Amino acid sequence: MSSRGLALAPPAKNVVLYRNGDPFFPGRRFVVNQRQFLTFEAFLNEVTKSLHAPLAVRNLYTPRHGHRVAELGDLQDGCQYVAAGFEKFKKLNYLHPGRKELRGTRTSEGLQWLGCFLPPSTAAGILAHLGCFYCSVFRNGDLLSPPFPLLLPKSTPLQWDALLATLTEKADLRSGAVNKLCKLDGTQVSGGEELVNGDYYVAVGNEEYKKLPYFELLVPQDSVCKTLWYVD
């Protein structure tokens, strides 16, 4: 057999993509396999569908400096990129999505407070003292995306339908709208009074809750012990 017939396909690459100009999108992980995506355009079409982009994704940029990726082979394993249409690259802090709040910065991975990185339990305690509720939410059946933070003011009565609408926007589930919120053991939360500050939950659509090791696989264990490291 010809050695050409034995040529191995390039190894798959894991990348995380953000939406251009969206400071709150936590990023979505993609496995780039050139046996599945024969062309760069085919991959961009899949990105458009997965990110629910309002316009077709036609360009990828590096998140810090906005350098354009020209072809599929230019993607680097383990790196992050920003997905855009034909519009210009918008320079934001994509790697730590969120906005400045309460003199700290909330990110998809926790809370950076006055220059120190805080674990979720510490962050929840500080925010509770300042009148805010803080928890972390996984996506049902998704063992690739890290949990996203949910920050709510305690001064405003919690409307459950409004909370589900917020979760729908933040979770961006493939199955559509978030219809229920579950604890990690699968128990469904029926109202805001059952939520525990600093805990982890799973956003679920119309499908059944999928009992998976979300916490074990998506929350680095060293972050639970080290007070100056943060995850969410």
Short mmCIF file of C-alpha atoms in Angstrom, two decimals:
data_model
loop_
_atom_site.label_atom_id
_atom_site.label_comp_id
_atom_site.label_asym_id
_atom_site.label_seq_id
_atom_site.Cartn_x
_atom_site.Cartn_y
_atom_site.Cartn_z
CA MET A 1 0.00 0.00 0.00
CA SER A 2 1.22 3.46 -0.83
CA SER A 3 2.60 5.51 2.05
CA ARG A 4 0.26 8.26 0.90
CA GLY A 5 -2.70 6.09 1.80
CA LEU A 6 -1.36 5.71 5.31
CA ALA A 7 -0.97 9.44 5.88
CA LEU A 8 -2.47 10.43 9.21
CA ALA A 9 -5.01 13.24 9.45
CA PRO A 10 -3.91 16.30 11.44
CA PRO A 11 -4.73 15.93 15.16
CA ALA A 12 -7.92 17.53 16.45
CA LYS A 13 -7.62 20.93 18.13
CA ASN A 14 -9.63 22.29 21.06
CA VAL A 15 -10.42 26.01 20.84
CA VAL A 16 -12.75 28.40 22.66
CA LEU A 17 -14.70 31.00 20.66
CA TYR A 18 -16.26 34.25 21.83
CA ARG A 19 -18.82 36.47 20.10
CA ASN A 20 -17.44 39.72 18.70
CA GLY A 21 -18.55 42.69 20.80
CA ASP A 22 -20.35 40.58 23.44
CA PRO A 23 -18.75 41.29 26.86
CA PHE A 24 -20.94 38.76 28.70
CA PHE A 25 -20.67 35.68 26.48
CA PRO A 26 -18.61 33.09 28.44
CA GLY A 27 -17.19 31.39 25.35
CA ARG A 28 -17.97 28.04 23.76
CA ARG A 29 -15.52 25.20 23.24
CA PHE A 30 -15.11 23.58 19.81
CA VAL A 31 -13.21 20.52 18.68
CA VAL A 32 -11.69 21.26 15.27
CA ASN A 33 -11.28 18.02 13.37
CA GLN A 34 -10.19 18.44 9.76
CA ARG A 35 -11.80 15.13 8.85
CA GLN A 36 -15.13 16.70 9.87
CA PHE A 37 -14.48 20.21 8.59
CA LEU A 38 -12.86 19.96 5.19
CA THR A 39 -12.76 23.73 4.72
CA PHE A 40 -12.50 26.84 6.86
CA GLU A 41 -15.92 27.92 5.58
CA ALA A 42 -17.50 24.67 6.78
CA PHE A 43 -16.13 25.30 10.26
CA LEU A 44 -17.37 28.90 10.26
CA ASN A 45 -20.85 27.68 9.30
CA GLU A 46 -20.85 25.36 12.31
CA VAL A 47 -19.66 28.21 14.53
CA THR A 48 -22.52 30.40 13.26
CA LYS A 49 -25.09 27.78 14.29
CA SER A 50 -23.49 26.90 17.63
CA LEU A 51 -23.03 30.51 18.77
CA HIS A 52 -26.50 31.50 17.52
CA ALA A 53 -24.80 34.43 15.82
CA PRO A 54 -27.24 37.02 14.42
CA LEU A 55 -25.13 37.23 11.24
CA ALA A 56 -23.02 34.58 9.55
CA VAL A 57 -19.56 34.18 11.09
CA ARG A 58 -16.95 34.85 8.42
CA ASN A 59 -13.85 35.82 10.40
CA LEU A 60 -11.95 34.68 13.48
CA TYR A 61 -9.59 36.96 15.41
CA THR A 62 -7.15 36.56 18.28
CA PRO A 63 -8.83 37.98 21.43
CA ARG A 64 -6.09 40.31 22.66
CA HIS A 65 -4.80 42.00 19.51
CA GLY A 66 -7.40 41.17 16.87
CA HIS A 67 -5.10 39.36 14.45
CA ARG A 68 -7.18 37.65 11.77
CA VAL A 69 -7.03 33.88 11.32
CA ALA A 70 -6.71 33.14 7.60
CA GLU A 71 -7.34 29.40 7.45
CA LEU A 72 -8.24 26.32 9.46
CA GLY A 73 -4.64 25.21 9.85
CA ASP A 74 -3.77 28.49 11.61
CA LEU A 75 -5.89 27.60 14.66
CA GLN A 76 -3.76 26.62 17.64
CA ASP A 77 -4.79 23.88 20.07
CA GLY A 78 -5.93 25.25 23.43
CA CYS A 79 -6.25 28.86 22.23
CA GLN A 80 -9.14 31.33 22.22
CA TYR A 81 -10.58 33.30 19.29
CA VAL A 82 -13.31 35.84 18.58
CA ALA A 83 -15.96 35.02 15.98
CA ALA A 84 -17.18 37.92 13.81
CA GLY A 85 -19.05 38.58 10.59
CA PHE A 86 -17.75 41.18 8.18
CA GLU A 87 -17.69 43.88 10.85
CA LYS A 88 -14.48 45.09 12.46
CA PHE A 89 -12.97 43.32 15.46
CA LYS A 90 -14.18 44.89 18.71
CA LYS A 91 -11.50 44.97 21.39
CA LEU A 92 -12.93 43.77 24.71
CA ASN A 93 -11.68 41.72 27.63
CA TYR A 94 -12.99 38.47 26.11
CA LEU A 95 -10.88 36.18 28.27
CA HIS A 96 -12.57 37.47 31.42
CA PRO A 97 -16.13 38.28 30.27
CA GLY A 98 -18.31 40.37 32.54
CA ARG A 99 -18.44 43.94 33.73
CA LYS A 100 -17.10 45.94 36.65
CA GLU A 101 -19.43 45.73 39.61
CA LEU A 102 -19.08 46.73 43.24
CA ARG A 103 -15.41 47.75 42.78
CA GLY A 104 -14.67 44.20 41.63
CA THR A 105 -14.79 42.45 38.29
CA ARG A 106 -17.16 39.55 37.77
CA THR A 107 -15.91 37.05 35.22
CA SER A 108 -17.12 33.72 33.83
CA GLU A 109 -14.71 32.07 36.25
CA GLY A 110 -15.44 33.91 39.49
CA LEU A 111 -14.75 37.27 41.06
CA GLN A 112 -11.64 39.39 40.92
CA TRP A 113 -11.83 41.69 43.92
CA LEU A 114 -9.48 44.67 44.20
CA GLY A 115 -6.74 42.75 42.42
CA CYS A 116 -7.18 39.44 44.29
CA PHE A 117 -8.79 36.33 42.86
CA LEU A 118 -11.46 34.91 45.15
CA PRO A 119 -13.02 31.42 45.25
CA PRO A 120 -16.82 31.22 44.78
CA SER A 121 -17.55 30.78 48.50
CA THR A 122 -15.58 33.92 49.39
CA ALA A 123 -17.08 35.86 46.50
CA ALA A 124 -20.58 34.80 47.54
CA GLY A 125 -19.92 35.94 51.11
CA ILE A 126 -18.71 39.39 50.04
CA LEU A 127 -21.57 39.88 47.59
CA ALA A 128 -24.13 38.72 50.17
CA HIS A 129 -22.81 41.32 52.58
CA LEU A 130 -23.27 43.92 49.85
CA GLY A 131 -26.81 42.80 49.09
CA CYS A 132 -26.25 40.45 46.16
CA PHE A 133 -26.89 36.75 45.55
CA TYR A 134 -24.20 34.79 43.70
CA CYS A 135 -24.18 31.22 42.38
CA SER A 136 -22.73 29.26 39.45
CA VAL A 137 -24.69 27.45 36.75
CA PHE A 138 -23.69 24.53 34.52
CA ARG A 139 -25.37 23.69 31.20
CA ASN A 140 -27.28 20.39 31.15
CA GLY A 141 -25.28 17.65 29.44
CA ASP A 142 -22.37 19.99 28.60
CA LEU A 143 -19.02 18.82 29.94
CA LEU A 144 -17.00 21.18 27.76
CA SER A 145 -18.23 24.61 28.88
CA PRO A 146 -17.39 25.97 32.35
CA PRO A 147 -20.25 27.17 34.57
CA PHE A 148 -21.33 30.77 34.25
CA PRO A 149 -21.95 33.16 37.16
CA LEU A 150 -25.42 34.26 38.20
CA LEU A 151 -25.44 37.53 40.14
CA LEU A 152 -28.77 38.91 41.42
CA PRO A 153 -29.61 41.88 43.68
CA LYS A 154 -31.32 40.80 46.89
CA SER A 155 -33.19 44.08 47.11
CA THR A 156 -35.35 43.17 44.10
CA PRO A 157 -38.04 40.45 44.52
CA LEU A 158 -37.06 37.42 42.46
CA GLN A 159 -39.53 36.62 39.69
CA TRP A 160 -39.01 32.99 38.66
CA ASP A 161 -40.07 33.52 35.03
CA ALA A 162 -37.68 36.46 34.75
CA LEU A 163 -34.89 34.34 36.24
CA LEU A 164 -35.50 31.56 33.69
CA ALA A 165 -35.40 34.17 30.92
CA THR A 166 -32.05 35.42 32.23
CA LEU A 167 -30.73 31.86 32.40
CA THR A 168 -31.92 31.24 28.83
CA GLU A 169 -29.89 34.20 27.60
CA LYS A 170 -26.76 33.33 29.57
CA ALA A 171 -26.79 29.53 29.14
CA ASP A 172 -27.41 29.57 25.38
CA LEU A 173 -28.51 25.92 25.43
CA ARG A 174 -28.56 23.99 22.18
CA SER A 175 -32.02 22.72 23.16
CA GLY A 176 -33.38 26.27 23.46
CA ALA A 177 -34.98 27.97 26.45
CA VAL A 178 -34.14 27.10 30.05
CA ASN A 179 -37.32 25.67 31.59
CA LYS A 180 -35.97 24.50 34.93
CA LEU A 181 -33.05 24.79 37.29
CA CYS A 182 -31.73 21.73 39.10
CA LYS A 183 -29.33 21.01 41.92
CA LEU A 184 -26.32 18.84 41.13
CA ASP A 185 -28.20 15.74 42.38
CA GLY A 186 -30.99 16.41 39.87
CA THR A 187 -33.52 17.83 42.33
CA GLN A 188 -35.52 20.56 40.61
CA VAL A 189 -35.56 24.02 42.19
CA SER A 190 -39.12 25.33 42.25
CA GLY A 191 -38.56 28.87 43.49
CA GLY A 192 -36.04 31.54 44.35
CA GLU A 193 -36.38 30.86 48.08
CA GLU A 194 -34.70 27.46 47.53
CA LEU A 195 -31.53 28.93 46.00
CA VAL A 196 -28.46 28.85 48.24
CA ASN A 197 -25.87 31.60 47.95
CA GLY A 198 -22.57 30.26 46.58
CA ASP A 199 -23.97 26.92 45.38
CA TYR A 200 -23.82 25.27 41.93
CA TYR A 201 -26.85 24.50 39.75
CA VAL A 202 -27.66 23.10 36.30
CA ALA A 203 -29.78 24.91 33.69
CA VAL A 204 -32.09 22.46 31.88
CA GLY A 205 -34.35 22.86 28.83
CA ASN A 206 -37.28 20.60 27.85
CA GLU A 207 -35.06 17.53 28.06
CA GLU A 208 -34.47 15.39 31.14
CA TYR A 209 -31.77 16.37 33.63
CA LYS A 210 -28.51 14.61 32.78
CA LYS A 211 -26.69 13.48 35.90
CA LEU A 212 -23.02 14.01 35.04
CA PRO A 213 -19.88 14.91 37.06
CA TYR A 214 -20.18 18.64 36.27
CA PHE A 215 -18.36 19.86 39.36
CA GLU A 216 -15.66 17.19 39.27
CA LEU A 217 -14.76 17.79 35.61
CA LEU A 218 -15.37 21.53 35.14
CA VAL A 219 -14.21 23.01 38.44
CA PRO A 220 -10.44 22.58 39.03
CA GLN A 221 -9.98 20.92 42.39
CA ASP A 222 -7.02 23.07 43.42
CA SER A 223 -9.26 26.11 43.14
CA VAL A 224 -11.46 24.75 45.93
CA CYS A 225 -8.51 24.77 48.35
CA LYS A 226 -6.51 27.82 47.36
CA THR A 227 -8.03 31.05 48.63
CA LEU A 228 -6.25 33.22 46.09
CA TRP A 229 -7.43 31.24 43.09
CA TYR A 230 -10.89 31.54 41.67
CA VAL A 231 -13.26 29.41 39.59
CA ASP A 232 -16.89 29.42 38.78
#
